[in-house]
Each structure stands twice: as C-alpha cells, then as structure tokens.
Short mmCIF file of C-alpha atoms in Angstrom, two decimals:
data_model
loop_
_atom_site.label_atom_id
_atom_site.label_comp_id
_atom_site.label_asym_id
_atom_site.label_seq_id
_atom_site.Cartn_x
_atom_site.Cartn_y
_atom_site.Cartn_z
CA MET A 1 151.06 -212.58 33.52
CA ARG A 2 153.81 -212.33 36.31
CA SER A 3 152.37 -213.66 39.21
CA THR A 4 152.13 -211.38 42.48
CA VAL A 5 153.59 -212.45 45.76
CA LEU A 6 152.31 -210.54 48.87
CA SER A 7 154.36 -211.15 51.59
CA ARG A 8 153.73 -210.72 55.52
CA THR A 9 156.09 -209.07 57.37
CA ARG A 10 156.88 -211.44 60.29
CA ARG A 11 160.34 -212.55 60.71
CA TRP A 12 161.65 -215.72 62.28
CA LEU A 13 164.60 -215.72 64.06
CA GLY A 14 167.54 -218.02 66.02
CA ALA A 15 168.56 -218.20 69.22
CA SER A 16 171.91 -216.14 68.75
CA ALA A 17 169.12 -213.38 67.58
CA LEU A 18 167.45 -212.89 70.96
CA ALA A 19 169.49 -209.19 72.05
CA LEU A 20 167.99 -206.94 69.29
CA MET A 21 169.36 -203.43 69.43
CA VAL A 22 167.85 -200.13 68.15
CA GLY A 23 168.97 -198.10 66.03
CA VAL A 24 168.56 -194.75 64.07
CA GLY A 25 168.79 -194.87 59.72
CA GLY A 26 169.35 -191.40 58.43
CA VAL A 27 168.32 -189.94 55.12
CA SER A 28 170.05 -187.88 52.52
CA THR A 29 168.76 -184.29 52.04
CA ALA A 30 166.00 -184.35 49.95
CA PHE A 31 164.04 -180.93 48.44
CA VAL A 32 160.30 -180.99 49.20
CA LEU A 33 157.40 -179.02 49.47
CA THR A 34 156.34 -176.32 51.88
CA GLY A 35 152.70 -176.31 52.78
CA GLN A 36 152.29 -173.13 50.56
CA ALA A 37 152.94 -175.84 47.37
CA ALA A 38 149.42 -177.13 47.95
CA ASN A 39 148.47 -173.92 46.63
CA ALA A 40 149.87 -173.89 43.65
CA GLN A 41 148.40 -171.30 40.77
CA VAL A 42 147.42 -171.68 37.48
CA GLN A 43 148.89 -169.18 35.23
CA ASN A 44 147.39 -170.79 31.97
CA ALA A 45 146.42 -174.35 30.13
CA ALA A 46 150.31 -175.29 29.64
CA GLN A 47 151.37 -174.43 32.59
CA ILE A 48 151.52 -174.47 36.22
CA VAL A 49 153.53 -171.93 38.95
CA VAL A 50 154.52 -173.73 42.33
CA PRO A 51 155.96 -171.78 45.11
CA GLN A 52 159.81 -171.93 45.74
CA ALA A 53 160.69 -175.71 47.67
CA THR A 54 162.35 -175.50 50.61
CA VAL A 55 165.02 -177.87 52.40
CA GLN A 56 164.23 -180.28 55.00
CA GLN A 57 167.36 -181.43 57.16
CA GLY A 58 166.17 -185.22 57.58
CA PHE A 59 164.16 -186.99 60.14
CA ALA A 60 166.50 -187.37 62.65
CA ASP A 61 164.64 -185.31 65.51
CA LEU A 62 161.21 -186.80 64.37
CA VAL A 63 162.62 -190.96 65.26
CA GLU A 64 164.38 -189.62 68.52
CA ALA A 65 160.86 -188.35 69.18
CA VAL A 66 158.93 -191.72 68.11
CA LYS A 67 161.42 -194.41 68.50
CA PRO A 68 161.19 -195.34 72.45
CA ALA A 69 157.50 -195.98 71.67
CA VAL A 70 158.50 -198.37 69.01
CA VAL A 71 159.06 -201.79 69.79
CA SER A 72 160.30 -205.38 68.67
CA ILE A 73 157.96 -208.32 69.36
CA LEU A 74 159.82 -211.57 69.78
CA VAL A 75 157.55 -214.58 69.88
CA GLU A 76 158.10 -218.36 70.59
CA ALA A 77 155.93 -220.41 68.95
CA GLU A 78 154.72 -223.78 67.73
CA ALA A 79 153.40 -225.01 64.73
CA PRO A 80 152.61 -228.95 63.11
CA SER A 81 155.87 -230.41 62.18
CA ARG A 82 154.47 -230.73 58.39
CA GLN A 83 154.90 -227.20 57.99
CA VAL A 84 158.53 -227.71 57.60
CA GLN A 85 159.48 -229.48 53.84
CA SER A 86 162.42 -231.47 53.82
CA GLY A 87 165.67 -230.16 53.27
CA GLY A 88 165.38 -227.69 55.77
CA ARG A 89 165.24 -224.69 53.42
CA ASN A 90 161.55 -224.32 52.41
CA PHE A 91 159.88 -222.87 54.60
CA GLU A 92 155.56 -222.63 54.70
CA PHE A 93 156.47 -219.31 55.78
CA ASN A 94 159.69 -218.31 53.82
CA PHE A 95 162.87 -216.64 54.50
CA PRO A 96 163.71 -215.46 50.91
CA ASP A 97 167.13 -213.85 50.47
CA LEU A 98 169.07 -215.37 53.04
CA PRO A 99 172.63 -216.32 52.05
CA GLU A 100 173.57 -220.10 52.43
CA ASP A 101 176.15 -218.73 54.76
CA HIS A 102 173.78 -216.64 56.90
CA PRO A 103 174.21 -217.10 60.61
CA PHE A 104 170.20 -217.38 60.84
CA ARG A 105 169.93 -220.37 59.03
CA ASP A 106 171.75 -222.43 61.67
CA PHE A 107 168.26 -222.07 63.10
CA PHE A 108 166.58 -223.69 60.44
CA ASP A 109 169.27 -226.15 60.03
CA GLN A 110 167.95 -228.04 62.34
CA PHE A 111 164.90 -229.04 60.87
CA GLY A 112 166.53 -230.36 58.01
CA PRO A 113 167.55 -234.01 57.58
CA GLY A 114 168.50 -235.21 60.64
CA GLY A 115 167.46 -232.23 62.72
CA GLN A 116 164.05 -232.32 65.02
CA GLY A 117 161.79 -231.46 61.72
CA GLY A 118 163.98 -233.50 59.59
CA PRO A 119 163.14 -236.96 57.69
CA GLY A 120 165.86 -238.38 60.38
CA GLY A 121 164.30 -236.51 63.17
CA PRO A 122 161.23 -237.41 65.40
CA GLY A 123 159.33 -235.71 63.15
CA GLY A 124 160.38 -237.11 59.91
CA PRO A 125 158.97 -240.64 58.54
CA GLY A 126 159.01 -243.16 60.79
CA GLY A 127 159.12 -241.08 64.22
CA GLN A 128 156.46 -239.70 65.86
CA GLU A 129 154.96 -236.29 64.50
CA ARG A 130 155.17 -233.63 66.92
CA PRO A 131 154.97 -229.48 66.81
CA ARG A 132 157.70 -227.66 66.06
CA HIS A 133 158.81 -225.02 68.37
CA PHE A 134 160.32 -221.50 66.64
CA MET A 135 161.08 -218.12 67.21
CA ALA A 136 160.02 -215.14 65.45
CA ALA A 137 160.42 -211.25 65.51
CA GLY A 138 158.56 -208.60 64.27
CA SER A 139 157.45 -204.79 65.26
CA GLY A 140 155.03 -202.95 67.34
CA PHE A 141 154.70 -199.71 69.24
CA ILE A 142 152.58 -198.50 72.26
CA ILE A 143 149.65 -196.68 72.19
CA SER A 144 149.08 -195.87 75.99
CA ALA A 145 151.07 -195.29 79.11
CA ASP A 146 149.69 -197.93 81.18
CA GLY A 147 151.13 -200.63 78.40
CA TYR A 148 149.18 -201.50 75.59
CA VAL A 149 151.06 -202.41 72.33
CA VAL A 150 149.93 -202.27 68.85
CA THR A 151 151.09 -205.35 66.03
CA ASN A 152 150.00 -207.88 63.57
CA ASN A 153 147.59 -210.60 64.17
CA HIS A 154 149.89 -212.90 61.90
CA VAL A 155 152.59 -212.20 64.41
CA VAL A 156 151.42 -213.16 67.21
CA GLU A 157 148.97 -216.05 66.12
CA ASP A 158 149.89 -219.41 67.62
CA ALA A 159 152.37 -217.67 70.48
CA THR A 160 153.15 -219.62 73.35
CA LYS A 161 154.89 -216.52 75.04
CA VAL A 162 155.27 -212.73 73.52
CA THR A 163 157.86 -210.49 74.50
CA VAL A 164 157.96 -207.11 74.24
CA VAL A 165 161.70 -205.54 73.32
CA PHE A 166 162.05 -201.39 74.52
CA ASP A 167 164.28 -199.16 72.37
CA ASP A 168 166.87 -199.69 75.23
CA GLY A 169 166.76 -203.29 75.35
CA SER A 170 164.64 -203.91 78.36
CA GLU A 171 162.15 -206.76 77.57
CA HIS A 172 158.56 -207.04 79.15
CA VAL A 173 156.33 -210.28 78.80
CA ALA A 174 153.17 -209.39 77.30
CA GLU A 175 149.30 -210.79 77.55
CA VAL A 176 147.47 -211.34 74.32
CA VAL A 177 144.48 -209.21 74.98
CA GLY A 178 142.45 -209.43 71.31
CA THR A 179 143.21 -209.97 67.83
CA ASP A 180 141.09 -209.88 64.80
CA GLU A 181 142.11 -212.10 62.14
CA ARG A 182 140.36 -209.97 59.22
CA THR A 183 142.29 -206.86 59.96
CA ASP A 184 145.67 -208.39 60.59
CA LEU A 185 145.92 -206.40 63.89
CA ALA A 186 146.55 -207.36 67.26
CA VAL A 187 146.77 -205.43 70.88
CA LEU A 188 149.10 -206.91 73.63
CA LYS A 189 149.42 -205.82 77.25
CA ILE A 190 152.33 -205.14 79.38
CA GLU A 191 152.73 -204.05 82.83
CA GLY A 192 154.10 -200.19 83.26
CA GLU A 193 153.42 -196.63 84.21
CA ASP A 194 154.44 -193.79 82.54
CA LEU A 195 155.39 -195.36 79.48
CA PRO A 196 156.41 -193.60 76.37
CA PHE A 197 153.74 -194.10 73.50
CA VAL A 198 152.40 -192.63 70.36
CA THR A 199 149.12 -191.14 68.76
CA PHE A 200 147.37 -192.02 66.04
CA GLU A 201 146.28 -188.99 63.41
CA GLU A 202 143.69 -187.42 63.34
CA GLN A 203 143.22 -185.83 59.45
CA ALA A 204 143.75 -188.50 57.30
CA SER A 205 147.32 -188.49 55.06
CA ARG A 206 146.92 -188.12 51.36
CA VAL A 207 148.69 -189.33 48.71
CA GLY A 208 152.08 -187.64 48.52
CA ASP A 209 152.39 -187.34 51.90
CA TRP A 210 155.91 -188.55 53.54
CA VAL A 211 155.55 -191.68 55.41
CA VAL A 212 158.44 -192.92 58.12
CA ALA A 213 158.40 -196.47 58.79
CA VAL A 214 159.83 -197.51 61.73
CA GLY A 215 160.34 -201.23 63.02
CA ASN A 216 162.77 -204.18 63.56
CA PRO A 217 163.32 -206.03 59.92
CA PHE A 218 165.00 -209.53 59.39
CA GLY A 219 165.88 -209.16 63.18
CA LEU A 220 168.03 -205.93 63.45
CA GLY A 221 166.32 -204.02 65.53
CA GLY A 222 164.79 -200.14 65.48
CA THR A 223 165.52 -199.44 61.67
CA VAL A 224 164.41 -196.40 59.96
CA THR A 225 162.92 -195.74 56.43
CA VAL A 226 161.38 -192.87 54.47
CA GLY A 227 159.66 -192.73 51.85
CA VAL A 228 156.00 -191.26 50.42
CA ILE A 229 152.37 -192.73 50.27
CA SER A 230 151.77 -193.69 47.04
CA GLY A 231 148.13 -194.83 47.01
CA ALA A 232 145.49 -195.35 48.63
CA GLY A 233 141.80 -197.82 49.01
CA ARG A 234 144.20 -200.81 47.69
CA ASP A 235 142.70 -204.32 47.70
CA ILE A 236 145.23 -207.07 47.76
CA GLY A 237 145.00 -210.91 47.25
CA GLY A 238 144.91 -213.14 50.42
CA SER A 239 143.60 -210.09 52.73
CA ASN A 240 140.10 -210.27 53.77
CA TYR A 241 140.30 -206.07 54.43
CA GLY A 242 140.53 -204.10 51.36
CA ASP A 243 141.09 -200.63 52.42
CA PHE A 244 145.32 -200.20 52.54
CA LEU A 245 147.48 -197.63 52.27
CA GLN A 246 150.13 -198.64 49.58
CA ILE A 247 153.94 -196.52 50.32
CA ASP A 248 156.93 -197.03 49.13
CA ALA A 249 158.92 -196.91 52.09
CA ALA A 250 161.53 -200.00 52.57
CA VAL A 251 159.20 -202.61 54.22
CA ASN A 252 160.56 -205.67 54.76
CA THR A 253 160.11 -209.08 57.06
CA GLY A 254 159.96 -208.09 60.50
CA ASN A 255 158.56 -204.77 59.95
CA SER A 256 155.15 -206.76 60.82
CA GLY A 257 153.29 -204.83 62.57
CA GLY A 258 155.12 -201.37 63.23
CA PRO A 259 154.09 -197.88 63.14
CA ALA A 260 154.66 -195.71 59.83
CA PHE A 261 154.59 -192.12 60.60
CA ASN A 262 153.45 -188.99 59.40
CA THR A 263 156.22 -185.49 59.82
CA ASN A 264 154.15 -184.72 63.26
CA GLY A 265 155.19 -187.65 64.76
CA GLU A 266 151.90 -189.43 64.51
CA VAL A 267 150.84 -193.18 63.41
CA VAL A 268 149.25 -193.44 59.87
CA GLY A 269 149.25 -196.83 59.52
CA VAL A 270 150.55 -200.27 60.69
CA ASN A 271 152.60 -202.05 58.17
CA THR A 272 151.34 -205.65 57.32
CA ALA A 273 152.39 -206.54 53.61
CA ILE A 274 154.64 -206.42 50.83
CA TYR A 275 154.69 -207.03 47.27
CA SER A 276 157.35 -209.17 47.04
CA PRO A 277 158.03 -210.93 43.76
CA ASN A 278 160.64 -212.31 44.98
CA GLY A 279 160.36 -212.10 48.47
CA GLY A 280 162.30 -208.88 49.06
CA ASN A 281 161.47 -205.47 49.39
CA VAL A 282 160.61 -204.11 45.78
CA GLY A 283 159.25 -200.92 47.19
CA ILE A 284 155.69 -201.43 47.74
CA ALA A 285 154.57 -201.55 51.23
CA PHE A 286 150.53 -201.91 52.30
CA ALA A 287 149.42 -200.42 55.98
CA ILE A 288 146.29 -200.64 57.52
CA PRO A 289 144.79 -196.79 58.01
CA ALA A 290 144.74 -195.46 61.17
CA HIS A 291 141.17 -194.79 61.05
CA THR A 292 140.63 -198.00 61.10
CA VAL A 293 143.43 -199.36 63.50
CA LYS A 294 141.60 -196.98 65.91
CA GLN A 295 138.19 -198.89 65.32
CA ILE A 296 139.24 -201.79 65.60
CA VAL A 297 142.25 -201.28 68.62
CA ASN A 298 139.44 -199.79 70.65
CA GLN A 299 136.87 -202.94 70.36
CA LEU A 300 139.94 -205.13 71.34
CA ILE A 301 140.80 -203.14 74.19
CA ASN A 302 137.50 -202.72 75.64
CA ASP A 303 135.72 -206.50 74.23
CA GLY A 304 138.60 -208.82 73.27
CA THR A 305 136.99 -209.03 69.97
CA VAL A 306 135.70 -207.36 67.03
CA THR A 307 132.27 -207.21 66.05
CA ARG A 308 131.10 -206.27 62.94
CA GLY A 309 127.50 -205.40 60.96
CA TYR A 310 126.33 -208.15 58.78
CA LEU A 311 123.90 -206.91 56.06
CA GLY A 312 122.99 -210.73 54.08
CA VAL A 313 123.82 -209.87 50.63
CA SER A 314 126.21 -211.78 48.25
CA ILE A 315 126.89 -208.51 45.74
CA GLN A 316 129.65 -207.89 43.00
CA ASP A 317 130.21 -204.58 41.17
CA VAL A 318 128.09 -202.55 38.80
CA SER A 319 129.82 -202.25 35.48
CA LYS A 320 128.94 -199.53 32.47
CA ASP A 321 127.00 -202.60 30.74
CA ILE A 322 124.96 -202.85 33.97
CA ALA A 323 124.47 -199.49 34.62
CA ASP A 324 123.59 -199.17 31.24
CA SER A 325 121.05 -202.10 31.16
CA VAL A 326 119.17 -200.64 34.53
CA GLY A 327 119.51 -196.80 33.15
CA LEU A 328 121.66 -195.89 36.38
CA PRO A 329 122.98 -192.55 35.10
CA SER A 330 126.85 -194.27 36.15
CA ALA A 331 128.78 -197.35 36.99
CA ARG A 332 128.46 -196.96 40.68
CA GLY A 333 127.16 -198.96 43.59
CA ALA A 334 127.15 -202.98 44.65
CA ILE A 335 124.20 -204.98 43.00
CA VAL A 336 122.65 -207.19 44.77
CA ARG A 337 123.17 -210.84 43.73
CA GLU A 338 121.24 -212.61 46.21
CA PRO A 339 119.81 -211.84 49.36
CA THR A 340 120.78 -214.44 51.83
CA GLU A 341 118.17 -216.75 53.38
CA ASP A 342 117.24 -215.88 56.44
CA GLY A 343 119.34 -212.61 56.62
CA PRO A 344 118.94 -209.08 57.18
CA ALA A 345 118.31 -207.43 53.84
CA GLY A 346 115.71 -209.86 52.68
CA ALA A 347 113.88 -209.52 55.20
CA ALA A 348 113.55 -206.26 54.60
CA GLY A 349 112.70 -206.36 51.42
CA VAL A 350 116.10 -206.03 49.05
CA LYS A 351 116.06 -208.33 46.14
CA SER A 352 118.30 -209.73 43.63
CA GLY A 353 119.17 -207.06 41.24
CA ASP A 354 118.85 -204.12 43.68
CA ILE A 355 121.68 -201.88 43.20
CA ILE A 356 122.74 -200.19 46.90
CA THR A 357 124.05 -196.85 46.12
CA LYS A 358 123.92 -195.45 49.42
CA VAL A 359 124.32 -196.38 52.86
CA ASP A 360 123.17 -193.58 55.56
CA GLY A 361 123.59 -190.98 52.79
CA ASP A 362 127.38 -191.84 52.38
CA ASP A 363 127.82 -192.77 48.38
CA ILE A 364 129.00 -196.27 47.76
CA SER A 365 131.42 -196.62 45.31
CA ASP A 366 131.44 -200.56 44.93
CA ALA A 367 131.11 -204.07 46.18
CA LEU A 368 134.31 -203.73 48.60
CA ASP A 369 133.26 -200.31 49.54
CA LEU A 370 129.57 -201.57 50.40
CA SER A 371 131.36 -204.61 52.61
CA ARG A 372 133.79 -202.25 54.20
CA THR A 373 131.00 -199.85 55.42
CA ILE A 374 128.72 -202.37 56.33
CA ALA A 375 130.74 -204.32 58.79
CA SER A 376 132.29 -200.78 60.27
CA LYS A 377 128.48 -200.57 61.75
CA ALA A 378 127.52 -202.21 64.74
CA PRO A 379 125.02 -205.02 65.03
CA ASP A 380 121.61 -204.25 66.02
CA SER A 381 121.60 -200.59 64.56
CA THR A 382 119.55 -200.08 61.67
CA VAL A 383 121.01 -198.69 58.30
CA GLU A 384 119.03 -196.81 55.60
CA LEU A 385 120.27 -198.12 52.33
CA THR A 386 119.51 -196.36 49.21
CA ILE A 387 118.85 -198.39 46.51
CA TRP A 388 118.44 -198.08 41.96
CA ARG A 389 115.11 -200.06 41.24
CA ASP A 390 113.50 -199.99 38.06
CA GLY A 391 114.54 -197.27 37.15
CA ALA A 392 114.24 -195.10 40.01
CA GLU A 393 115.93 -194.42 43.70
CA THR A 394 114.10 -196.39 46.46
CA THR A 395 115.00 -196.50 50.43
CA VAL A 396 115.27 -199.35 52.62
CA SER A 397 115.64 -199.59 56.54
CA VAL A 398 117.62 -202.74 57.39
CA LYS A 399 118.24 -203.35 61.39
CA LEU A 400 121.75 -205.17 60.75
CA GLN A 401 122.78 -208.79 62.46
CA GLN A 402 126.37 -209.92 63.68
CA LEU A 403 128.86 -211.21 60.86
CA ASP A 404 129.37 -214.91 62.14
CA GLU A 405 132.94 -215.14 60.20
CA THR A 406 133.31 -218.58 61.19
CA ALA A 407 129.68 -220.02 60.10
CA ALA A 408 129.55 -223.34 58.23
CA ALA A 409 128.51 -223.54 54.49
CA GLN A 410 124.82 -224.04 54.04
CA ASN A 411 124.75 -228.23 52.80
CA PRO A 412 123.88 -228.04 49.07
CA ASP A 413 120.62 -229.04 47.41
CA GLN A 414 119.56 -232.45 46.93
CA PRO A 415 119.95 -233.71 42.91
CA VAL A 416 116.75 -233.67 41.06
CA PRO A 417 116.01 -235.94 38.76
CA PRO A 418 116.78 -234.75 35.06
CA VAL A 419 113.61 -233.80 32.69
CA PRO A 420 113.17 -233.83 29.19
CA VAL A 421 114.54 -231.14 27.31
CA PRO A 422 112.94 -229.77 24.17
CA GLU A 423 114.58 -228.04 21.27
CA SER A 424 116.79 -225.61 21.37
CA ALA A 425 116.86 -221.76 20.13
CA THR A 426 118.98 -219.61 18.84
CA SER A 427 119.25 -215.98 20.44
CA LEU A 428 121.79 -213.01 20.48
CA GLY A 429 124.77 -215.81 19.55
CA MET A 430 123.68 -217.77 22.09
CA THR A 431 122.00 -221.63 21.83
CA LEU A 432 119.48 -221.71 24.50
CA VAL A 433 117.10 -224.57 26.36
CA PRO A 434 115.88 -225.39 29.33
CA ASN A 435 118.05 -226.31 32.28
CA GLY A 436 117.74 -230.04 32.60
CA ASP A 437 118.59 -230.56 36.29
CA GLY A 438 115.06 -228.93 37.54
CA SER A 439 116.40 -225.98 38.98
CA GLY A 440 115.17 -223.43 36.40
CA GLY A 441 116.57 -221.26 33.86
CA LEU A 442 118.05 -221.22 30.47
CA LEU A 443 120.99 -223.86 30.14
CA ILE A 444 123.64 -222.06 27.29
CA GLN A 445 124.40 -224.96 25.19
CA ASN A 446 126.83 -223.06 22.39
CA VAL A 447 128.00 -219.67 21.88
CA ASP A 448 129.33 -217.98 19.05
CA GLN A 449 132.70 -216.93 19.62
CA ASP A 450 132.31 -213.48 17.39
CA SER A 451 128.95 -212.86 19.37
CA THR A 452 128.98 -209.84 21.91
CA ALA A 453 127.72 -212.69 24.18
CA ALA A 454 131.22 -214.25 23.81
CA GLN A 455 133.35 -211.08 24.22
CA ARG A 456 131.24 -210.76 27.89
CA GLY A 457 132.44 -214.00 28.67
CA ILE A 458 128.89 -215.99 28.72
CA SER A 459 130.17 -219.25 28.35
CA THR A 460 128.74 -223.15 27.66
CA GLY A 461 127.20 -224.65 30.65
CA ASP A 462 126.42 -221.02 32.05
CA VAL A 463 122.56 -220.70 33.26
CA ILE A 464 120.55 -217.93 32.38
CA GLN A 465 118.51 -217.45 35.25
CA GLU A 466 116.67 -213.62 34.84
CA VAL A 467 116.38 -211.12 31.98
CA ASP A 468 115.67 -207.52 33.30
CA ASN A 469 115.02 -209.06 36.95
CA GLN A 470 112.38 -211.22 35.52
CA ALA A 471 112.78 -215.66 35.34
CA VAL A 472 113.38 -217.08 32.22
CA THR A 473 112.35 -220.87 32.07
CA THR A 474 112.12 -221.01 27.85
CA PRO A 475 113.64 -219.21 25.15
CA GLY A 476 110.37 -217.87 24.11
CA GLU A 477 110.49 -215.88 27.63
CA PHE A 478 113.96 -214.69 26.58
CA ASP A 479 113.47 -214.04 23.65
CA GLN A 480 109.80 -211.58 24.78
CA ALA A 481 111.71 -210.45 27.81
CA ILE A 482 115.18 -208.90 25.13
CA ALA A 483 111.91 -207.41 23.73
CA GLY A 484 110.85 -205.59 26.57
CA VAL A 485 114.15 -204.38 27.29
CA LYS A 486 114.08 -202.73 23.63
CA GLU A 487 111.03 -201.28 24.39
CA LYS A 488 111.74 -199.50 27.16
CA GLY A 489 114.31 -197.81 24.93
CA LEU A 490 117.31 -199.50 26.20
CA ASN A 491 120.49 -201.28 24.06
CA THR A 492 121.63 -203.27 27.16
CA ALA A 493 119.61 -206.06 28.71
CA LEU A 494 120.53 -207.08 32.45
CA ILE A 495 121.39 -210.62 32.75
CA LYS A 496 121.70 -213.11 36.03
CA ILE A 497 123.72 -215.92 34.91
CA ALA A 498 124.68 -218.88 37.61
CA ARG A 499 127.85 -221.28 37.14
CA ASP A 500 129.35 -223.31 38.72
CA GLY A 501 126.38 -222.62 41.31
CA GLU A 502 127.20 -218.60 41.82
CA ALA A 503 125.42 -216.16 40.41
CA ARG A 504 126.31 -212.81 39.04
CA PHE A 505 125.40 -210.22 36.79
CA ILE A 506 126.14 -208.83 33.05
CA GLY A 507 125.15 -206.42 31.17
CA LEU A 508 124.95 -208.01 27.77
CA PRO A 509 123.99 -205.33 24.27
CA ILE A 510 121.44 -206.63 22.36
CA GLU A 511 122.03 -204.46 19.72
#
C-alpha cells in the first residue's frame, strides 16, 4: 500500500525573499449552477432534470474585496541544529520540488558542508551544537479592525519574531496572543485602527460549494486558487483534530494559515495541511472549518489559551459485530473500553462496555465524534449521556473536568509472580488458558487460522478479559458466558480483549 504523506504548508524563505508583493490570479470562465439548481425535480427513476446553468465571469470582484485582509506571515525562529541533516538538502521540515538552481537554495546551502549547520560548521561534529536560526513564511488573515490576525500554530511555533506583511507591502511586528496545538490555530495582534478585515461564515458550507483560497504559497505573495469543498469531517493522520474540510483548490507550502472563502467573501476554513505523496500539490488540501476556528479564536483572544471538557474514558468505534452482540439496532456511538481512574465518567457510573449514543440529546456517530463533542464542552459543565447498556437505553449525567493534554502517563503496574497454568481448553477456534501473569482473564495460546476468531483479528497472545460484560478467568467461565449469549437469542458475543496492555471490544459471531 502506498504511504500517505500529510505536509504542513509553512514555507521557509531565504533573506532574498523578504519583500513579498501580493498579486491576484485569475480563473477561466466556468459554468456553475445557480441557487435554483438545488431544486432539481426528479421526473422518473432514471432521469433528473436540472434548471439551466448560468455563466459566472470569474472571481476577480471577490478577490479584490477580500485581499486587503489577507496577509503574509514572516517568521524568524530558531531550532536545534540537529534538525538539519548532512548535505544541506534534507531538513526535518521538507522542501520538496525546489530545483537545485532555485534561488531559495542559497539560503539552505549555508547549513550544508562547511555551513553553519553542516559537518564543518560550528554545529557539526567537533563543534559546539547551537540553535539553527531560520526564516519562514506562511499566511494569515485579519478578523477585526483593531488588528487580530488568525494563522496556524505551526506557522509561528518556535518564533522569536513575527511580522505581518500587508497587500500594499507595509509591515507590522505582531505579538502572539495565543496558540492551540490540537487544532493548529494561532492568534496574533498588530497595532492599528480601522484595518480591513473579513468575517466567518454563519451557515456551514456544503460539499460541492465553491471555495477561493488566498495565501502565500512558496513565498510568492498573495496568490489565488479556486476549487470546491470535496469532503467534510475528514480525520487525517498526524493530527489530534479530526474534523477537516477537504478542498480541491491548489494549496501548497506557504498557504498555511490562509483563508478559504465562499462566494460571499466569508471565511469557510483555515488551510492547514495537504495530502502530498511527493511533497507537492496533488489537488487535495485540508482546512479547519469556520465553526471550529471561531470557537478556538474567541478563547485565545479572551483567555490566551484553550480549555476543553474531559470525560475520562477510553473509547472505540462500534462495529456491526459489536452492535449485533449487544442488540444495538445499528452500528453507531462509541463503546467505552475503560473509564479512566478517578475520571468523571467512572465516578458518575459509566462502565466498561457501555455504548454512548448521544450527548445532550445529539447523536454520536463514532468515537471521534464523541471526542470532538466532549472537547467542545466547557470544563465543569454537566452533560447528559445516553447509553446503551444491557439491551436498553439509560441516561447518565456527568460533570466534566478540564482536559490536561500534558498529563504524564501513569506508571505501569508492578510485575506479579507467575501462577501455575492448568490444562487448556479449546472454544470457537481458540485455545484458552488462565492468564499466567496474575492480571486475570484468559490467555489465547493458539487461534485456528480458519476460524471466525482469526478473521476478526484475534491473535495468539491476546487476553480475553470479558464475555458479554462478564469477567472470565477459566475456560469453563468462557463457555458458560457464550452459552448465556445464545440463550439471549444473540448470534454474536461481545468480547473484551487486551493486547499489549490496551483493551478493545470485538463482536465475535458464535454460530
């Protein structure tokens, strides 16, 4: 399988690229549907009649209106010299697609052999390691007349100086008001009055809507690209935040922190990452949606930091097998692996094996949806969880705590002396023995590769902790629990399995 690379879109610059001019790009005439197109009438099962499309003459008026509020962000920063690899070409922050004779290469060459960061320089072998100073560029946009600016956290992290460059070339030194690593957002402040600014959309855009991205790709200055929203609610690897808009406008390195506009000139999202197997644009970009940006930005402006609700559960998605095993009509919600010790959920009575289907009456589709929903709640607020337990719905009220994202992991349990292991027994294609490390459960010694258990990903070395929310420590208890599932008229058993110290649930068909 070909690997996927998600590239942050901050752009590093040489000293020769400090003066950035903003220009406007055009687009070809395109045929688009009017608002009436949404009212297409179905004539029969095979034919859909759509009202006649009209011609739109580009986006120049929109760009002319919003571009004064779109700015370039210049960053002076430093990082440990070890981030630069030998040869002066491979950096921790990769710059793909720059030809060897590109003028920006001159800046990076100073970190090659004999340069400041190269093997012959002060930061190389035999020399004293010292921070590597560099310059970078990204994008941003002004959201208030008094000078608040939104950009990405990764654009300004490690910054020693941040400069905002306007469309007319004027520059303002900016203060970093606050950053949020989880959503990759940051707020800056520059001095000024009656500054041009843009606003966020009030109604969420839909998949298929036009978007116009304006930013500073490759340090070229204000550049315009156009596309559509091609997906929503995307979860991308390497991010703690899983609710991105996917857009097909050409977004590149340096577009980070820049806005994506709708055709009304409202900000629909903040460009933050691209799908890039080769480091360049391939037509898939990701933006943080406006509703999230507004929430985070308001907290950063008011408090300088972001606080999130904390429920205190480890969770996973509900598969069809899991839903069948507990009688849930459809695969939805998030199943609780374990309540966290001393967490608010456990104190309120939430149990392992509970499936959370709603929060404050709003449906929960999966584990990521639950995580986002709880994080959006204020600490110390009380939420009502709708839970599927023992074949029926129940409700639990939980007072949330504040999420501590820097909390250290708990120390592992002390090892326990092994206990004698009795003879094994085979059930459902698995050879089971009591777990010999003293932690309880049944150790799986072998799995028949033709069995349903193997098809569901159960492996030798896994530990079965529960069947149908009942703890099992002997093969006899396992068989008894399976018989109990059959007596309920179910064909799938809910199995709680631990692997490498992490528990998860599996719906295991038993017939």
